[in-house]
Short mmCIF file of C-alpha atoms in Angstrom, two decimals:
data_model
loop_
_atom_site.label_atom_id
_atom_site.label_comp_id
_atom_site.label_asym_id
_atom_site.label_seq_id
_atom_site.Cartn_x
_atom_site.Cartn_y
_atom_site.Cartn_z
CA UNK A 1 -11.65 22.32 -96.67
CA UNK A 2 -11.41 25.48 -94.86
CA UNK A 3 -11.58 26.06 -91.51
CA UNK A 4 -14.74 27.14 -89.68
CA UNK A 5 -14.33 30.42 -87.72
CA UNK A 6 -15.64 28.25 -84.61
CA UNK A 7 -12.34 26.02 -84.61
CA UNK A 8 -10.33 28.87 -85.58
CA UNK A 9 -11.26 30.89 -82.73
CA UNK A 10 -11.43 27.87 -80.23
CA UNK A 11 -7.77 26.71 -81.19
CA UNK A 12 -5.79 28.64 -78.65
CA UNK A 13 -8.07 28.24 -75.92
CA UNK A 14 -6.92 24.04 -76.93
CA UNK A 15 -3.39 25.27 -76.18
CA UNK A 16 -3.89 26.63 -72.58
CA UNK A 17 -2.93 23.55 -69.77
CA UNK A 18 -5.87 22.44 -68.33
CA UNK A 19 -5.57 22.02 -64.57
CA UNK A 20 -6.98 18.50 -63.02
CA UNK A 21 -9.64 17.76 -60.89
CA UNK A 22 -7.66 17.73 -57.57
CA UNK A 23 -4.96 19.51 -58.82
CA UNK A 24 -4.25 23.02 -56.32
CA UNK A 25 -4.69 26.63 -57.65
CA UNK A 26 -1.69 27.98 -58.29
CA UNK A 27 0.04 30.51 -55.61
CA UNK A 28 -0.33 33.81 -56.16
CA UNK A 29 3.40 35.64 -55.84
CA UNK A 30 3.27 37.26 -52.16
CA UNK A 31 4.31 40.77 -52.63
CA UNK A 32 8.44 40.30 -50.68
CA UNK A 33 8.67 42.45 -47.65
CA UNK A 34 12.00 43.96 -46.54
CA UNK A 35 14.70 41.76 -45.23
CA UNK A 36 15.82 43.18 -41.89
CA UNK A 37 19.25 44.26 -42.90
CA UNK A 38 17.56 46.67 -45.15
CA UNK A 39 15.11 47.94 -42.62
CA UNK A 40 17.97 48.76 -40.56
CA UNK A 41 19.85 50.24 -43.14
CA UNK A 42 16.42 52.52 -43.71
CA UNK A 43 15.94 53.17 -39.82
CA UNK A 44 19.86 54.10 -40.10
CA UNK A 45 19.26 56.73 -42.72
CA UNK A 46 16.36 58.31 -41.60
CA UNK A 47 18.29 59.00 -38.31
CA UNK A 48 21.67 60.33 -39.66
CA UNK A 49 19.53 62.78 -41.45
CA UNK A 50 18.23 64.14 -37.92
CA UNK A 51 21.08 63.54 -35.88
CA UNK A 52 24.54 63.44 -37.72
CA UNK A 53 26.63 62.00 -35.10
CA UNK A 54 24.91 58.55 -34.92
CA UNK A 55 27.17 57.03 -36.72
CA UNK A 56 30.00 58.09 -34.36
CA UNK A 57 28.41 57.29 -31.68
CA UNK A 58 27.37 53.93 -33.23
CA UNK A 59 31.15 53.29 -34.03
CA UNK A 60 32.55 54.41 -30.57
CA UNK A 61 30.05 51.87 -28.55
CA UNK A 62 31.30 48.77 -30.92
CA UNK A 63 34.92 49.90 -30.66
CA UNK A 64 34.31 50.26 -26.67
CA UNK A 65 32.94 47.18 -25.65
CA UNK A 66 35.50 45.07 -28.12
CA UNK A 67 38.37 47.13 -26.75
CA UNK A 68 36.94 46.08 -23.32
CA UNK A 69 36.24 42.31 -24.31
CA UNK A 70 40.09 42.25 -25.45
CA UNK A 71 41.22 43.63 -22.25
CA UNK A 72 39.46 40.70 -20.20
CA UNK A 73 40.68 38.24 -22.76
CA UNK A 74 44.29 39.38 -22.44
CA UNK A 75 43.74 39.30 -18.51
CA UNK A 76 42.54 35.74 -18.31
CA UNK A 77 45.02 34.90 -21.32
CA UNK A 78 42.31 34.21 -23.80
CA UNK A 79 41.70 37.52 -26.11
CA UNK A 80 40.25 34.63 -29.18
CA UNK A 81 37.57 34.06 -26.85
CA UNK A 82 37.11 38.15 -25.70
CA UNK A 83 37.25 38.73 -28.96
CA UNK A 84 34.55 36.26 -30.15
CA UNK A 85 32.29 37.87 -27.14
CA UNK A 86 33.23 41.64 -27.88
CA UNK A 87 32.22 41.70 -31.33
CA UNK A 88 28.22 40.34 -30.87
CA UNK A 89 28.19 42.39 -27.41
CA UNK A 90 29.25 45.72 -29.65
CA UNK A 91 27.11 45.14 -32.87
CA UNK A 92 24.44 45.13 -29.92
CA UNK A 93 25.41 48.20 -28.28
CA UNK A 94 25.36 49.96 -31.39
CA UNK A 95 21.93 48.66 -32.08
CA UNK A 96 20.79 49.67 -28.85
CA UNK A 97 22.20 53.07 -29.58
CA UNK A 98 20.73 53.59 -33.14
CA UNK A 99 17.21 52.07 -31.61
CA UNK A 100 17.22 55.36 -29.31
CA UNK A 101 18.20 57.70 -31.67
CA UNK A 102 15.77 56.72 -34.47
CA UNK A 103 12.73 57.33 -31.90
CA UNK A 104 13.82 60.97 -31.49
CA UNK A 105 14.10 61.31 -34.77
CA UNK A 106 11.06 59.77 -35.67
CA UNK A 107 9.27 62.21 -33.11
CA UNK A 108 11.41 64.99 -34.22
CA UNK A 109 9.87 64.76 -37.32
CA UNK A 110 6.24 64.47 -36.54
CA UNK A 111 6.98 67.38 -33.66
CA UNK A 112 4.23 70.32 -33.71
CA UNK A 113 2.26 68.27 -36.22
CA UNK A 114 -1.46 67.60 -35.66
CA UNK A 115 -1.98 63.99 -33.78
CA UNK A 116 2.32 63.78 -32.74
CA UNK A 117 0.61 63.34 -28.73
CA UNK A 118 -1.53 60.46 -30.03
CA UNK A 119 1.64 59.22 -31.81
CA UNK A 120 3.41 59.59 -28.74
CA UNK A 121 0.63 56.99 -26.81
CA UNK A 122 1.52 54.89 -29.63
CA UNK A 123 5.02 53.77 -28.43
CA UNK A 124 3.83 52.84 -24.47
CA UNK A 125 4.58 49.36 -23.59
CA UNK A 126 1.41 46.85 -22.67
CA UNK A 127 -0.36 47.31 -20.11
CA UNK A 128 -2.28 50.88 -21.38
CA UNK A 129 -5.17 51.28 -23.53
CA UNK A 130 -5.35 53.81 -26.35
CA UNK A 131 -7.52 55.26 -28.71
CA UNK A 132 -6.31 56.07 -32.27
CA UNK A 133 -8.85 59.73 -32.53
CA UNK A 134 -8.56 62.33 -29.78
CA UNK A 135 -11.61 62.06 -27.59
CA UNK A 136 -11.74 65.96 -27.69
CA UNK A 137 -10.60 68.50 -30.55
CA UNK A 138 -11.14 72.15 -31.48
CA UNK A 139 -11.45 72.03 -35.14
CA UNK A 140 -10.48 75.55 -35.93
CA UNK A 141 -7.68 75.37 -33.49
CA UNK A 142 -6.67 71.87 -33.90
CA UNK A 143 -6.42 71.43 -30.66
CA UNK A 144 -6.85 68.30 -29.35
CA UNK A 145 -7.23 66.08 -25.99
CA UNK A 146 -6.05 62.29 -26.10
CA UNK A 147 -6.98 59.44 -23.59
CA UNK A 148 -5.10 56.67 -22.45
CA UNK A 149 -6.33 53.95 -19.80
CA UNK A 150 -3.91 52.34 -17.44
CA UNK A 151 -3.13 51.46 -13.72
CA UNK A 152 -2.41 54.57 -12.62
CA UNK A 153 -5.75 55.76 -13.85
CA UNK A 154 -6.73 57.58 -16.55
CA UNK A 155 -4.68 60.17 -18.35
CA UNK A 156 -5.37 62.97 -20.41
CA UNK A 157 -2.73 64.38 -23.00
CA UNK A 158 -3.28 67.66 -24.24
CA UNK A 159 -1.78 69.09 -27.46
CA UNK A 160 -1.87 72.81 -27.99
CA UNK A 161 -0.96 75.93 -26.04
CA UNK A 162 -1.91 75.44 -22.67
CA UNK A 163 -4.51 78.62 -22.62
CA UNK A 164 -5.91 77.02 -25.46
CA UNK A 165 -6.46 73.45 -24.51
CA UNK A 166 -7.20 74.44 -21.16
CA UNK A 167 -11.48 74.69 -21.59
CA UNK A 168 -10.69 71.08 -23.92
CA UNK A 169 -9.08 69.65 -20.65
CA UNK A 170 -11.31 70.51 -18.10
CA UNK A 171 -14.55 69.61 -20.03
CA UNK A 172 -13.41 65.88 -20.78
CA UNK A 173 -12.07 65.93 -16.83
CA UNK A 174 -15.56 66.64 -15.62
CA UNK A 175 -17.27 64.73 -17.70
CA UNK A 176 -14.53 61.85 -16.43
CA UNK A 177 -15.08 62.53 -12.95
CA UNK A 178 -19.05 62.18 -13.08
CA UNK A 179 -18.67 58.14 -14.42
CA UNK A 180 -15.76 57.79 -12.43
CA UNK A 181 -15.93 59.26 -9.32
CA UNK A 182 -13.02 56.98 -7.86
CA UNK A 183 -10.58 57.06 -10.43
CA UNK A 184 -7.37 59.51 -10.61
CA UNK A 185 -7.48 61.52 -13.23
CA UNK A 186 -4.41 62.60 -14.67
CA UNK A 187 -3.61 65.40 -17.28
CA UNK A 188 -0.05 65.73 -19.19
CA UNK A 189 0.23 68.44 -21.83
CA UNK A 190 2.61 68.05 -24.52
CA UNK A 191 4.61 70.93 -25.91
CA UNK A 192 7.37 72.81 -25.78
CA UNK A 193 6.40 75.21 -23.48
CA UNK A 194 6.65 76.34 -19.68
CA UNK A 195 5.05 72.97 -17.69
CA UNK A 196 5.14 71.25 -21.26
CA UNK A 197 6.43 67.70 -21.58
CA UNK A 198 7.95 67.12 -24.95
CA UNK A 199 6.22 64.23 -26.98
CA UNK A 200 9.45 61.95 -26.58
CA UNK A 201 8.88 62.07 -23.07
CA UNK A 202 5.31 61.67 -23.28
CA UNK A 203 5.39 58.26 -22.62
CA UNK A 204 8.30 57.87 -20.20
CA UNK A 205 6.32 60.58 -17.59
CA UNK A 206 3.37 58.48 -17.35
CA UNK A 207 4.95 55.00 -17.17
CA UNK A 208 6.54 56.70 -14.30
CA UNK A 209 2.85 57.68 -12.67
CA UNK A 210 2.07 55.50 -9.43
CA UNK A 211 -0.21 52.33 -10.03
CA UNK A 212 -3.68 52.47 -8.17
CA UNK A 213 -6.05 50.01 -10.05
CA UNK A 214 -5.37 46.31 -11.02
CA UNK A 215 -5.48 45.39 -14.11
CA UNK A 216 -8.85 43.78 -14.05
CA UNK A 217 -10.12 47.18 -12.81
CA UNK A 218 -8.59 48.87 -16.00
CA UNK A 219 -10.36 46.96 -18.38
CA UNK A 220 -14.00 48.09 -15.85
CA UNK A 221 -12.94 51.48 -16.41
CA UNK A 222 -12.35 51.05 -20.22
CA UNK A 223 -15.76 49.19 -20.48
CA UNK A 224 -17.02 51.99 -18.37
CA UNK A 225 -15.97 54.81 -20.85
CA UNK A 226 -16.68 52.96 -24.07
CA UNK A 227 -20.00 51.67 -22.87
CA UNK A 228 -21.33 55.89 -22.64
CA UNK A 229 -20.02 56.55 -26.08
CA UNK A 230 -17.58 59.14 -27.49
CA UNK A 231 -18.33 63.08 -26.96
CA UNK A 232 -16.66 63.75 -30.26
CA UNK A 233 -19.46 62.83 -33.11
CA UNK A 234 -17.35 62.05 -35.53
CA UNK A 235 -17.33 58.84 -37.64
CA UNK A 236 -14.45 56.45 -37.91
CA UNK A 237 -11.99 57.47 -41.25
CA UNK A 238 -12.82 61.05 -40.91
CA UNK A 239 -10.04 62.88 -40.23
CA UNK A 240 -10.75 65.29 -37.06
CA UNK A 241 -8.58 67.58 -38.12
CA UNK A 242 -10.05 68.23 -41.18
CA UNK A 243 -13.82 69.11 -39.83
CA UNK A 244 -14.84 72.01 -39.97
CA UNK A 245 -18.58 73.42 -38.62
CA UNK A 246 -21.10 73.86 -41.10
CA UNK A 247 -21.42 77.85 -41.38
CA UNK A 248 -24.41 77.47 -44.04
CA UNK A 249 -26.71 74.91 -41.61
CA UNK A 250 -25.83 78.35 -38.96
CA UNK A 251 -27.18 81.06 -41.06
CA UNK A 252 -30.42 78.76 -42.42
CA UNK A 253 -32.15 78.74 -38.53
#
């Protein structure tokens, strides 16, 4: 007798393992991130390309602090155990080293790029509060003005020519100064240039700025701002950079 098309068709789907009542789903493969051997080992490239002599300097601070762990051992007549100390102690110093020299690099790279100043805010320790988006930007110019919220008040980092910037600056200042009349404002512009600080030292100058509110009145201040709303109208995944005014909605009034 020949076989129906209906079992013929339903015969592999008879095949398949058929999972049980309370058996689990199975796992879906996780996607295997980097071991950290081979993130350093990426970090490590990136910088030599930047700054050649990393790996010499790398080399001379392991070589430095064994040589010195030696020289202790062999003064207290135990260089197995200076030895056994020199060699963590100088894969750390390197580390250190490398650490250092892969943040230039890294801000080497996005140097006189749109956004490197809110890059910079990126890397300050806890205690400040950021904003991704510039709270001020000249489209045409791409010129911008970023904000960051701490206890030495609030600061303002420009990014453009100072000229430039300047009507940016003073704008978000004043309109700073109206909500909060008792707060220091501060203003750091970021460049190259005369009175400039370079984005690597963006975040070192103002962790060096004095402290004047707790940290209770930091978050006021931040609930403060955010509670008036952003003068830049632009919605979130829009890149500000990108805007441009709308020359046709001009010439239709």
């Amino acid at each position: 007798m020949a076989n129906s098309p209906d079992s013929s068709s339903s015969t592999p789907a008879s095949d398949a393992p058929k999972r049980g009542l309370f058996s689990r789903k199975p796992k879906e493969a996780k996607a295997k991130k980097p071991s950290r051997l081979k993130q350093i080992g990426e970090v490590f490239q990136m910088t030599r390309r930047h700054d050649p002599m990393v790996q010499w300097l790398m080399l001379l601070a392991l070589l430095g602090v064994v040589a010195a762990s030696l020289l202790v051992g062999f003064l207290l007549d135990n260089w197995v155990t200076g030895l056994i100390i020199g060699i963590p102690l100088g894969l750390l110093a390197a580390t250190l080293i490398l650490s250092r020299r892969a943040e230039r690099a890294a801000f080497a790279q996005i140097e006189n790029q749109p956004g490197a100043s809110g890059a910079a805010l990126s890397t300050l320790k806890r205690g400040w509060i950021t904003e991704d988006q510039p709270v001020a930007v000249n489209p045409r110019t791409q010129d911008a003005v970023f904000r960051a919220i701490g206890r030495p008040g609030v600061v303002l980092v420009s990014e453009g020519p100072s000229s430039r910037v300047k009507p940016l600056v003073d704008a978000e200042r004043k309109r700073l100064a109206r909500i909060l009349p008792n707060v220091t404002i501060h203003v750091i512009e970021s460049g190259r240039g005369e009175g400039q600080v370079p984005i690597s030292q963006v975040a070192k100058t103002m962790n060096k700025l004095n402290n004047e509110l707790t940290k209770i009145e930091v978050s006021a201040v931040s609930k403060r701002i955010s509670s008036l709303g952003s003068r830049l109208p632009i919605p979130k995944g829009i890149d500000p950079y990108k805007a441009r005014p709308d020359r046709k909605a001009g010439r239709g009034r």
